[in-house]
mmCIF file of N, CA and C in Angstrom:
data_model
loop_
_atom_site.group_PDB
_atom_site.id
_atom_site.type_symbol
_atom_site.label_atom_id
_atom_site.label_comp_id
_atom_site.label_asym_id
_atom_site.label_seq_id
_atom_site.Cartn_x
_atom_site.Cartn_y
_atom_site.Cartn_z
ATOM 1 N N GLN E 236 -4.863 9.022 2.444
ATOM 2 C CA GLN E 236 -4.766 8.169 3.784
ATOM 3 C C GLN E 236 -3.879 7.814 3.797
ATOM 4 N N VAL E 237 -2.998 6.937 4.728
ATOM 5 C CA VAL E 237 -2.219 6.048 4.836
ATOM 6 C C VAL E 237 -2.493 4.580 5.869
ATOM 7 N N GLN E 238 -2.446 3.745 5.396
ATOM 8 C CA GLN E 238 -2.900 2.158 6.554
ATOM 9 C C GLN E 238 -1.644 2.398 7.019
ATOM 10 N N LEU E 239 -1.954 1.223 8.856
ATOM 11 C CA LEU E 239 -1.306 1.763 9.285
ATOM 12 C C LEU E 239 -1.050 0.753 11.058
ATOM 13 N N VAL E 240 -0.206 -0.252 10.844
ATOM 14 C CA VAL E 240 -0.458 -1.397 12.004
ATOM 15 C C VAL E 240 0.803 -1.949 11.994
ATOM 16 N N GLU E 241 -0.012 -1.355 14.054
ATOM 17 C CA GLU E 241 1.573 -1.695 15.222
ATOM 18 C C GLU E 241 1.717 -2.886 15.577
ATOM 19 N N SER E 242 2.153 -3.387 15.895
ATOM 20 C CA SER E 242 3.086 -4.363 17.002
ATOM 21 C C SER E 242 4.094 -4.702 17.733
ATOM 22 N N GLY E 243 4.270 -5.316 18.864
ATOM 23 C CA GLY E 243 5.722 -5.377 19.539
ATOM 24 C C GLY E 243 4.805 -4.689 21.069
ATOM 25 N N GLY E 244 3.519 -4.492 21.487
ATOM 26 C CA GLY E 244 3.864 -4.240 22.800
ATOM 27 C C GLY E 244 3.359 -5.325 23.497
ATOM 28 N N GLY E 245 3.420 -5.298 25.395
ATOM 29 C CA GLY E 245 3.687 -7.001 25.675
ATOM 30 C C GLY E 245 2.777 -6.027 27.406
ATOM 31 N N LEU E 246 3.358 -7.029 28.367
ATOM 32 C CA LEU E 246 3.514 -6.674 29.043
ATOM 33 C C LEU E 246 4.774 -6.824 29.532
ATOM 34 N N VAL E 247 5.686 -5.708 30.747
ATOM 35 C CA VAL E 247 7.280 -5.620 31.074
ATOM 36 C C VAL E 247 7.387 -5.410 32.155
ATOM 37 N N GLN E 248 8.673 -6.310 33.197
ATOM 38 C CA GLN E 248 8.475 -5.151 34.350
ATOM 39 C C GLN E 248 9.405 -3.846 34.317
ATOM 40 N N ALA E 249 9.439 -3.379 34.724
ATOM 41 C CA ALA E 249 10.259 -1.754 35.606
ATOM 42 C C ALA E 249 11.246 -1.606 34.681
ATOM 43 N N GLY E 250 11.805 -0.836 34.617
ATOM 44 C CA GLY E 250 13.462 -1.184 34.057
ATOM 45 C C GLY E 250 13.895 -1.859 32.170
ATOM 46 N N GLY E 251 12.506 -2.646 31.680
ATOM 47 C CA GLY E 251 12.683 -2.906 30.941
ATOM 48 C C GLY E 251 12.768 -2.077 29.980
ATOM 49 N N SER E 252 12.932 -3.048 28.548
ATOM 50 C CA SER E 252 12.761 -2.813 27.250
ATOM 51 C C SER E 252 11.598 -3.451 26.499
ATOM 52 N N LEU E 253 11.510 -2.204 25.558
ATOM 53 C CA LEU E 253 10.067 -2.964 24.013
ATOM 54 C C LEU E 253 10.807 -2.089 23.156
ATOM 55 N N ARG E 254 10.225 -2.492 22.119
ATOM 56 C CA ARG E 254 10.807 -1.666 20.795
ATOM 57 C C ARG E 254 9.207 -2.057 19.256
ATOM 58 N N LEU E 255 8.118 -1.091 19.667
ATOM 59 C CA LEU E 255 7.165 -0.931 18.851
ATOM 60 C C LEU E 255 7.705 -0.564 17.207
ATOM 61 N N SER E 256 7.258 -1.134 16.713
ATOM 62 C CA SER E 256 6.741 -1.245 15.132
ATOM 63 C C SER E 256 5.980 -0.920 14.320
ATOM 64 N N CYS E 257 5.700 -0.125 13.727
ATOM 65 C CA CYS E 257 4.235 0.696 12.716
ATOM 66 C C CYS E 257 5.000 0.446 11.699
ATOM 67 N N ALA E 258 3.947 -0.800 10.637
ATOM 68 C CA ALA E 258 3.800 -0.938 9.303
ATOM 69 C C ALA E 258 3.217 0.098 8.529
ATOM 70 N N ALA E 259 3.472 0.589 7.977
ATOM 71 C CA ALA E 259 2.976 1.245 6.847
ATOM 72 C C ALA E 259 2.502 0.943 5.199
ATOM 73 N N SER E 260 1.018 0.912 4.560
ATOM 74 C CA SER E 260 1.158 1.582 3.490
ATOM 75 C C SER E 260 1.667 2.115 2.243
ATOM 76 N N GLY E 261 1.367 2.725 1.076
ATOM 77 C CA GLY E 261 1.706 3.481 0.381
ATOM 78 C C GLY E 261 3.323 3.683 -0.168
ATOM 79 N N ARG E 262 3.535 3.917 -1.281
ATOM 80 C CA ARG E 262 4.602 3.792 -2.264
ATOM 81 C C ARG E 262 5.272 4.993 -1.633
ATOM 82 N N THR E 263 5.147 6.107 -0.782
ATOM 83 C CA THR E 263 5.385 7.892 -0.774
ATOM 84 C C THR E 263 6.018 7.875 0.799
ATOM 85 N N PHE E 264 6.094 6.328 1.075
ATOM 86 C CA PHE E 264 6.135 6.192 2.893
ATOM 87 C C PHE E 264 7.573 7.614 3.647
ATOM 88 N N SER E 265 8.653 7.245 2.322
ATOM 89 C CA SER E 265 9.569 7.923 2.801
ATOM 90 C C SER E 265 9.656 9.750 2.602
ATOM 91 N N ARG E 266 8.448 9.914 2.587
ATOM 92 C CA ARG E 266 7.918 11.468 2.116
ATOM 93 C C ARG E 266 6.621 11.864 3.380
ATOM 94 N N TYR E 267 6.759 10.943 4.534
ATOM 95 C CA TYR E 267 5.589 10.775 5.348
ATOM 96 C C TYR E 267 6.468 11.524 6.769
ATOM 97 N N ALA E 268 6.250 12.779 7.765
ATOM 98 C CA ALA E 268 6.637 13.047 8.870
ATOM 99 C C ALA E 268 5.983 11.899 9.718
ATOM 100 N N MET E 269 5.595 10.709 11.300
ATOM 101 C CA MET E 269 5.425 9.936 11.727
ATOM 102 C C MET E 269 5.188 10.724 13.149
ATOM 103 N N GLY E 270 4.555 9.831 13.327
ATOM 104 C CA GLY E 270 4.712 10.320 14.887
ATOM 105 C C GLY E 270 4.182 9.207 15.812
ATOM 106 N N TRP E 271 4.584 8.949 17.349
ATOM 107 C CA TRP E 271 3.941 8.116 18.020
ATOM 108 C C TRP E 271 3.169 9.110 19.446
ATOM 109 N N PHE E 272 1.318 8.603 19.545
ATOM 110 C CA PHE E 272 1.176 9.057 20.853
ATOM 111 C C PHE E 272 0.712 7.795 21.536
ATOM 112 N N ARG E 273 0.138 8.144 23.121
ATOM 113 C CA ARG E 273 -0.079 7.535 23.822
ATOM 114 C C ARG E 273 -1.995 7.710 24.668
ATOM 115 N N GLN E 274 -2.607 6.204 25.119
ATOM 116 C CA GLN E 274 -3.828 6.837 25.736
ATOM 117 C C GLN E 274 -3.766 5.861 27.276
ATOM 118 N N ALA E 275 -3.764 6.647 28.539
ATOM 119 C CA ALA E 275 -3.307 5.686 29.458
ATOM 120 C C ALA E 275 -4.939 6.203 29.698
ATOM 121 N N PRO E 276 -5.117 5.080 30.487
ATOM 122 C CA PRO E 276 -6.798 4.347 31.143
ATOM 123 C C PRO E 276 -7.497 5.439 31.805
ATOM 124 N N GLY E 277 -8.498 5.885 31.416
ATOM 125 C CA GLY E 277 -9.229 7.913 32.017
ATOM 126 C C GLY E 277 -8.678 9.290 31.317
ATOM 127 N N LYS E 278 -7.536 8.559 30.261
ATOM 128 C CA LYS E 278 -6.508 9.866 30.538
ATOM 129 C C LYS E 278 -6.422 10.252 28.661
ATOM 130 N N GLU E 279 -6.279 11.840 28.252
ATOM 131 C CA GLU E 279 -6.276 11.772 26.922
ATOM 132 C C GLU E 279 -5.310 11.309 26.361
ATOM 133 N N ARG E 280 -5.433 11.652 25.233
ATOM 134 C CA ARG E 280 -3.988 10.515 24.443
ATOM 135 C C ARG E 280 -3.437 12.107 24.011
ATOM 136 N N GLU E 281 -1.481 11.140 24.171
ATOM 137 C CA GLU E 281 -0.678 12.399 24.349
ATOM 138 C C GLU E 281 0.405 11.605 23.608
ATOM 139 N N PHE E 282 0.969 13.329 23.225
ATOM 140 C CA PHE E 282 1.829 13.008 22.131
ATOM 141 C C PHE E 282 3.158 12.604 22.388
ATOM 142 N N VAL E 283 4.221 11.500 22.344
ATOM 143 C CA VAL E 283 4.971 10.867 22.509
ATOM 144 C C VAL E 283 6.449 10.541 22.184
ATOM 145 N N ALA E 284 6.530 10.957 20.393
ATOM 146 C CA ALA E 284 7.839 11.115 19.710
ATOM 147 C C ALA E 284 7.012 10.925 18.437
ATOM 148 N N ALA E 285 7.829 12.000 18.001
ATOM 149 C CA ALA E 285 7.804 12.394 16.190
ATOM 150 C C ALA E 285 9.053 12.708 15.630
ATOM 151 N N ILE E 286 8.937 12.415 13.908
ATOM 152 C CA ILE E 286 10.393 12.140 12.919
ATOM 153 C C ILE E 286 9.588 13.100 11.903
ATOM 154 N N SER E 287 10.372 13.795 11.566
ATOM 155 C CA SER E 287 10.316 14.772 10.505
ATOM 156 C C SER E 287 10.652 13.486 9.073
ATOM 157 N N TRP E 288 9.834 14.094 7.489
ATOM 158 C CA TRP E 288 10.034 14.324 7.045
ATOM 159 C C TRP E 288 11.294 12.784 6.286
ATOM 160 N N SER E 289 11.974 12.805 6.517
ATOM 161 C CA SER E 289 13.410 13.028 5.986
ATOM 162 C C SER E 289 14.324 12.005 7.500
ATOM 163 N N GLY E 290 13.731 12.312 8.955
ATOM 164 C CA GLY E 290 14.624 11.376 9.615
ATOM 165 C C GLY E 290 15.714 12.701 10.300
ATOM 166 N N GLY E 291 15.531 13.863 9.394
ATOM 167 C CA GLY E 291 16.882 14.646 10.304
ATOM 168 C C GLY E 291 16.417 15.241 11.565
ATOM 169 N N SER E 292 14.703 15.271 11.794
ATOM 170 C CA SER E 292 14.681 16.106 12.870
ATOM 171 C C SER E 292 13.644 15.206 14.153
ATOM 172 N N THR E 293 13.969 15.128 15.382
ATOM 173 C CA THR E 293 12.761 14.434 15.895
ATOM 174 C C THR E 293 12.310 14.782 17.093
ATOM 175 N N ALA E 294 11.618 14.434 17.832
ATOM 176 C CA ALA E 294 10.519 15.746 19.190
ATOM 177 C C ALA E 294 9.940 14.614 19.717
ATOM 178 N N TYR E 295 10.526 14.508 21.284
ATOM 179 C CA TYR E 295 9.955 14.141 22.646
ATOM 180 C C TYR E 295 9.371 14.723 23.614
ATOM 181 N N VAL E 296 7.917 13.872 24.128
ATOM 182 C CA VAL E 296 7.654 14.535 25.151
ATOM 183 C C VAL E 296 9.268 14.529 26.184
ATOM 184 N N ASP E 297 9.141 15.661 27.142
ATOM 185 C CA ASP E 297 9.958 15.661 28.009
ATOM 186 C C ASP E 297 10.050 14.652 29.013
ATOM 187 N N SER E 298 8.864 13.295 29.567
ATOM 188 C CA SER E 298 9.015 12.532 30.362
ATOM 189 C C SER E 298 9.160 11.044 29.809
ATOM 190 N N VAL E 299 9.732 11.388 28.161
ATOM 191 C CA VAL E 299 10.470 10.136 28.065
ATOM 192 C C VAL E 299 11.598 10.314 27.022
ATOM 193 N N LYS E 300 12.675 11.512 27.068
ATOM 194 C CA LYS E 300 13.761 12.083 26.120
ATOM 195 C C LYS E 300 15.222 10.957 27.442
ATOM 196 N N GLY E 301 15.485 11.053 26.663
ATOM 197 C CA GLY E 301 16.916 9.925 27.167
ATOM 198 C C GLY E 301 16.274 8.710 27.389
ATOM 199 N N ARG E 302 15.174 8.063 27.254
ATOM 200 C CA ARG E 302 14.435 6.789 27.411
ATOM 201 C C ARG E 302 14.433 6.325 25.551
ATOM 202 N N PHE E 303 13.209 7.335 25.333
ATOM 203 C CA PHE E 303 12.606 6.461 23.586
ATOM 204 C C PHE E 303 13.175 7.109 22.879
ATOM 205 N N THR E 304 13.571 6.201 21.820
ATOM 206 C CA THR E 304 14.367 6.241 20.576
ATOM 207 C C THR E 304 13.424 6.585 19.279
ATOM 208 N N ILE E 305 12.746 7.260 18.363
ATOM 209 C CA ILE E 305 11.926 7.784 17.356
ATOM 210 C C ILE E 305 12.582 6.944 16.217
ATOM 211 N N SER E 306 12.492 6.339 15.562
ATOM 212 C CA SER E 306 13.138 6.034 13.486
ATOM 213 C C SER E 306 12.028 5.898 12.671
ATOM 214 N N LYS E 307 12.503 5.698 11.616
ATOM 215 C CA LYS E 307 11.739 5.512 9.974
ATOM 216 C C LYS E 307 12.758 4.642 9.035
ATOM 217 N N ASP E 308 12.879 4.214 9.196
ATOM 218 C CA ASP E 308 13.008 2.622 7.679
ATOM 219 C C ASP E 308 12.702 3.033 6.542
ATOM 220 N N ASN E 309 13.241 3.805 5.636
ATOM 221 C CA ASN E 309 11.954 3.720 4.918
ATOM 222 C C ASN E 309 11.488 2.644 3.525
ATOM 223 N N ALA E 310 12.995 2.036 3.300
ATOM 224 C CA ALA E 310 13.192 0.457 2.933
ATOM 225 C C ALA E 310 12.136 -0.683 3.415
ATOM 226 N N LYS E 311 12.136 -0.094 4.478
ATOM 227 C CA LYS E 311 11.134 -0.828 4.287
ATOM 228 C C LYS E 311 9.060 -0.926 4.950
ATOM 229 N N ASN E 312 9.728 0.421 5.069
ATOM 230 C CA ASN E 312 8.259 0.721 5.396
ATOM 231 C C ASN E 312 7.894 1.770 6.918
ATOM 232 N N THR E 313 9.177 1.482 7.867
ATOM 233 C CA THR E 313 8.415 0.534 8.607
ATOM 234 C C THR E 313 8.968 1.695 9.545
ATOM 235 N N LEU E 314 8.022 2.678 10.803
ATOM 236 C CA LEU E 314 8.341 3.228 12.431
ATOM 237 C C LEU E 314 8.980 2.473 12.566
ATOM 238 N N TYR E 315 9.311 3.002 13.962
ATOM 239 C CA TYR E 315 9.824 2.191 15.433
ATOM 240 C C TYR E 315 10.145 3.117 16.730
ATOM 241 N N LEU E 316 9.624 2.578 17.779
ATOM 242 C CA LEU E 316 9.471 3.450 18.545
ATOM 243 C C LEU E 316 10.044 2.304 19.632
ATOM 244 N N GLN E 317 11.877 2.541 19.884
ATOM 245 C CA GLN E 317 12.544 2.076 20.756
ATOM 246 C C GLN E 317 12.569 2.629 22.625
ATOM 247 N N MET E 318 12.108 1.676 23.360
ATOM 248 C CA MET E 318 11.032 2.162 25.178
ATOM 249 C C MET E 318 12.435 0.830 25.782
ATOM 250 N N ASN E 319 13.520 2.307 26.861
ATOM 251 C CA ASN E 319 14.273 2.009 27.299
ATOM 252 C C ASN E 319 13.681 2.387 28.883
ATOM 253 N N SER E 320 13.713 1.313 29.757
ATOM 254 C CA SER E 320 14.319 2.302 31.096
ATOM 255 C C SER E 320 12.283 2.581 31.180
ATOM 256 N N LEU E 321 11.909 1.258 30.848
ATOM 257 C CA LEU E 321 10.305 1.809 31.167
ATOM 258 C C LEU E 321 10.149 1.970 32.591
ATOM 259 N N LYS E 322 8.808 2.978 32.151
ATOM 260 C CA LYS E 322 8.248 2.810 33.959
ATOM 261 C C LYS E 322 6.816 2.488 33.846
ATOM 262 N N PRO E 323 6.375 1.679 35.700
ATOM 263 C CA PRO E 323 4.496 1.757 35.174
ATOM 264 C C PRO E 323 4.231 2.973 34.429
ATOM 265 N N GLU E 324 4.007 4.362 34.681
ATOM 266 C CA GLU E 324 4.323 5.698 33.839
ATOM 267 C C GLU E 324 3.790 5.847 32.270
ATOM 268 N N ASP E 325 4.371 4.354 32.457
ATOM 269 C CA ASP E 325 4.801 4.187 30.615
ATOM 270 C C ASP E 325 2.948 3.718 30.068
ATOM 271 N N THR E 326 2.413 2.545 30.643
ATOM 272 C CA THR E 326 1.573 1.649 30.657
ATOM 273 C C THR E 326 0.593 2.755 29.885
ATOM 274 N N ALA E 327 -0.059 1.981 28.513
ATOM 275 C CA ALA E 327 -0.890 2.703 28.038
ATOM 276 C C ALA E 327 -1.171 2.136 26.356
ATOM 277 N N VAL E 328 -2.487 2.246 25.990
ATOM 278 C CA VAL E 328 -2.001 2.058 23.786
ATOM 279 C C VAL E 328 -1.800 3.193 23.891
ATOM 280 N N TYR E 329 -0.190 2.510 22.803
ATOM 281 C CA TYR E 329 0.942 3.173 22.231
ATOM 282 C C TYR E 329 0.205 3.500 20.786
ATOM 283 N N TYR E 330 -0.488 4.505 19.750
ATOM 284 C CA TYR E 330 -1.035 4.654 18.713
ATOM 285 C C TYR E 330 0.024 5.377 17.030
ATOM 286 N N CYS E 331 0.262 4.937 16.494
ATOM 287 C CA CYS E 331 1.382 5.351 15.393
ATOM 288 C C CYS E 331 0.459 6.551 14.184
ATOM 289 N N ALA E 332 1.126 7.341 14.476
ATOM 290 C CA ALA E 332 0.211 8.624 13.186
ATOM 291 C C ALA E 332 1.401 9.098 12.183
ATOM 292 N N ALA E 333 0.655 9.001 10.980
ATOM 293 C CA ALA E 333 1.029 9.456 9.822
ATOM 294 C C ALA E 333 0.730 10.904 9.599
ATOM 295 N N ASP E 334 1.362 11.939 8.484
ATOM 296 C CA ASP E 334 0.770 13.352 7.172
ATOM 297 C C ASP E 334 1.303 12.273 6.433
ATOM 298 N N SER E 335 0.186 12.200 5.907
ATOM 299 C CA SER E 335 0.458 11.835 4.359
ATOM 300 C C SER E 335 0.760 13.132 3.187
ATOM 301 N N LYS E 336 0.032 14.464 3.736
ATOM 302 C CA LYS E 336 0.730 15.401 2.760
ATOM 303 C C LYS E 336 2.347 15.182 3.433
ATOM 304 N N PRO E 337 3.638 15.187 2.175
ATOM 305 C CA PRO E 337 4.530 15.354 1.876
ATOM 306 C C PRO E 337 5.270 16.479 2.479
ATOM 307 N N TYR E 338 6.455 15.650 2.918
ATOM 308 C CA TYR E 338 7.745 17.149 3.620
ATOM 309 C C TYR E 338 7.716 17.713 5.095
ATOM 310 N N GLY E 339 6.755 16.284 5.841
ATOM 311 C CA GLY E 339 6.356 17.444 7.142
ATOM 312 C C GLY E 339 7.899 16.814 8.119
ATOM 313 N N SER E 340 7.225 18.579 9.309
ATOM 314 C CA SER E 340 8.286 17.965 10.454
ATOM 315 C C SER E 340 7.839 17.259 11.099
ATOM 316 N N ALA E 341 8.351 17.029 12.459
ATOM 317 C CA ALA E 341 8.302 16.985 13.988
ATOM 318 C C ALA E 341 7.099 17.014 14.242
ATOM 319 N N TRP E 342 5.689 17.189 13.948
ATOM 320 C CA TRP E 342 4.909 17.489 14.804
ATOM 321 C C TRP E 342 4.358 17.191 16.036
ATOM 322 N N ARG E 343 4.049 17.616 16.963
ATOM 323 C CA ARG E 343 3.744 17.847 18.254
ATOM 324 C C ARG E 343 2.029 17.432 18.545
ATOM 325 N N ARG E 344 1.352 17.784 17.621
ATOM 326 C CA ARG E 344 0.107 17.936 17.695
ATOM 327 C C ARG E 344 -0.669 16.791 17.170
ATOM 328 N N SER E 345 -1.441 16.075 17.677
ATOM 329 C CA SER E 345 -2.908 15.394 16.847
ATOM 330 C C SER E 345 -3.270 15.411 15.626
ATOM 331 N N ALA E 346 -3.851 16.540 15.204
ATOM 332 C CA ALA E 346 -4.663 17.764 14.260
ATOM 333 C C ALA E 346 -3.312 17.239 13.377
ATOM 334 N N ASP E 347 -2.448 17.232 13.149
ATOM 335 C CA ASP E 347 -1.140 17.584 12.029
ATOM 336 C C ASP E 347 -1.098 15.567 11.949
ATOM 337 N N PHE E 348 -1.693 14.968 12.482
ATOM 338 C CA PHE E 348 -1.411 13.526 11.129
ATOM 339 C C PHE E 348 -2.854 13.316 10.978
ATOM 340 N N ASP E 349 -2.832 12.623 9.632
ATOM 341 C CA ASP E 349 -4.999 12.581 8.810
ATOM 342 C C ASP E 349 -3.928 11.033 9.134
ATOM 343 N N SER E 350 -3.729 9.872 9.875
ATOM 344 C CA SER E 350 -3.828 8.274 9.471
ATOM 345 C C SER E 350 -3.255 8.343 11.275
ATOM 346 N N TRP E 351 -4.314 7.076 11.599
ATOM 347 C CA TRP E 351 -4.195 6.411 12.722
ATOM 348 C C TRP E 351 -4.050 4.842 12.780
ATOM 349 N N GLY E 352 -3.195 4.401 13.496
ATOM 350 C CA GLY E 352 -3.287 2.463 13.601
ATOM 351 C C GLY E 352 -3.828 2.274 14.152
ATOM 352 N N GLN E 353 -4.758 1.416 15.100
ATOM 353 C CA GLN E 353 -5.103 0.958 15.735
ATOM 354 C C GLN E 353 -5.000 0.664 17.213
ATOM 355 N N GLY E 354 -3.601 0.756 17.680
ATOM 356 C CA GLY E 354 -2.922 0.643 19.439
ATOM 357 C C GLY E 354 -2.307 -0.632 19.417
ATOM 358 N N THR E 355 -1.685 -0.627 19.846
ATOM 359 C CA THR E 355 -1.384 -1.646 20.801
ATOM 360 C C THR E 355 -0.259 -1.500 22.142
ATOM 361 N N GLN E 356 -1.077 -2.282 22.878
ATOM 362 C CA GLN E 356 -0.941 -2.150 24.197
ATOM 363 C C GLN E 356 0.510 -2.252 24.997
ATOM 364 N N VAL E 357 0.707 -1.114 26.138
ATOM 365 C CA VAL E 357 2.232 -1.241 26.801
ATOM 366 C C VAL E 357 1.404 -1.553 28.088
ATOM 367 N N THR E 358 2.277 -2.527 28.300
ATOM 368 C CA THR E 358 2.229 -2.507 30.457
ATOM 369 C C THR E 358 3.504 -2.994 30.759
ATOM 370 N N VAL E 359 4.110 -1.815 31.596
ATOM 371 C CA VAL E 359 4.622 -1.933 32.759
ATOM 372 C C VAL E 359 4.115 -1.916 33.620
ATOM 373 N N SER E 360 4.693 -3.302 34.410
ATOM 374 C CA SER E 360 4.725 -4.030 35.700
ATOM 375 C C SER E 360 5.856 -3.344 36.602
ATOM 376 N N SER E 361 5.791 -2.492 38.079
ATOM 377 C CA SER E 361 6.284 -2.233 39.293
ATOM 378 C C SER E 361 6.754 -3.348 39.946
#
C-alpha cells in the first residue's frame, strides 16, 4: 500500500478557489492511478475525480466538470485537485486515494483503490 497525506483544505467563499495536494510515498508513484473522493456530513463518500497512471485519462463526477482539474506530478510524488468556482455544496472532507497495482485506469469506484489519506476539510461559505 501507499502512504498518502492530503493538504490544502480550508474555508473559502462561494466562487473562490482552492488547490488540494496529496503527497504519496513509494518509488513507483508514476505507475499509480489516483483519485479524489469526498464525504459531506450525513452523506456517503462519493467519487469526485480520477486520473490514470499515465495522466493521459481523467474522469470527473458531473457536478464538478469544468470547475475541478485533477493532475499528478510524478517528479514530486504528488496528486493535485484544482477547485475553481466553488459552491457551498462542495463542502466536504476530501480524500485522496491510490491504486497501488501498476498501470491502472481512471477508476470511479472506491473499491478500485487500496490506499487512502486521512482527509482534508473543505468548507465553502455562501
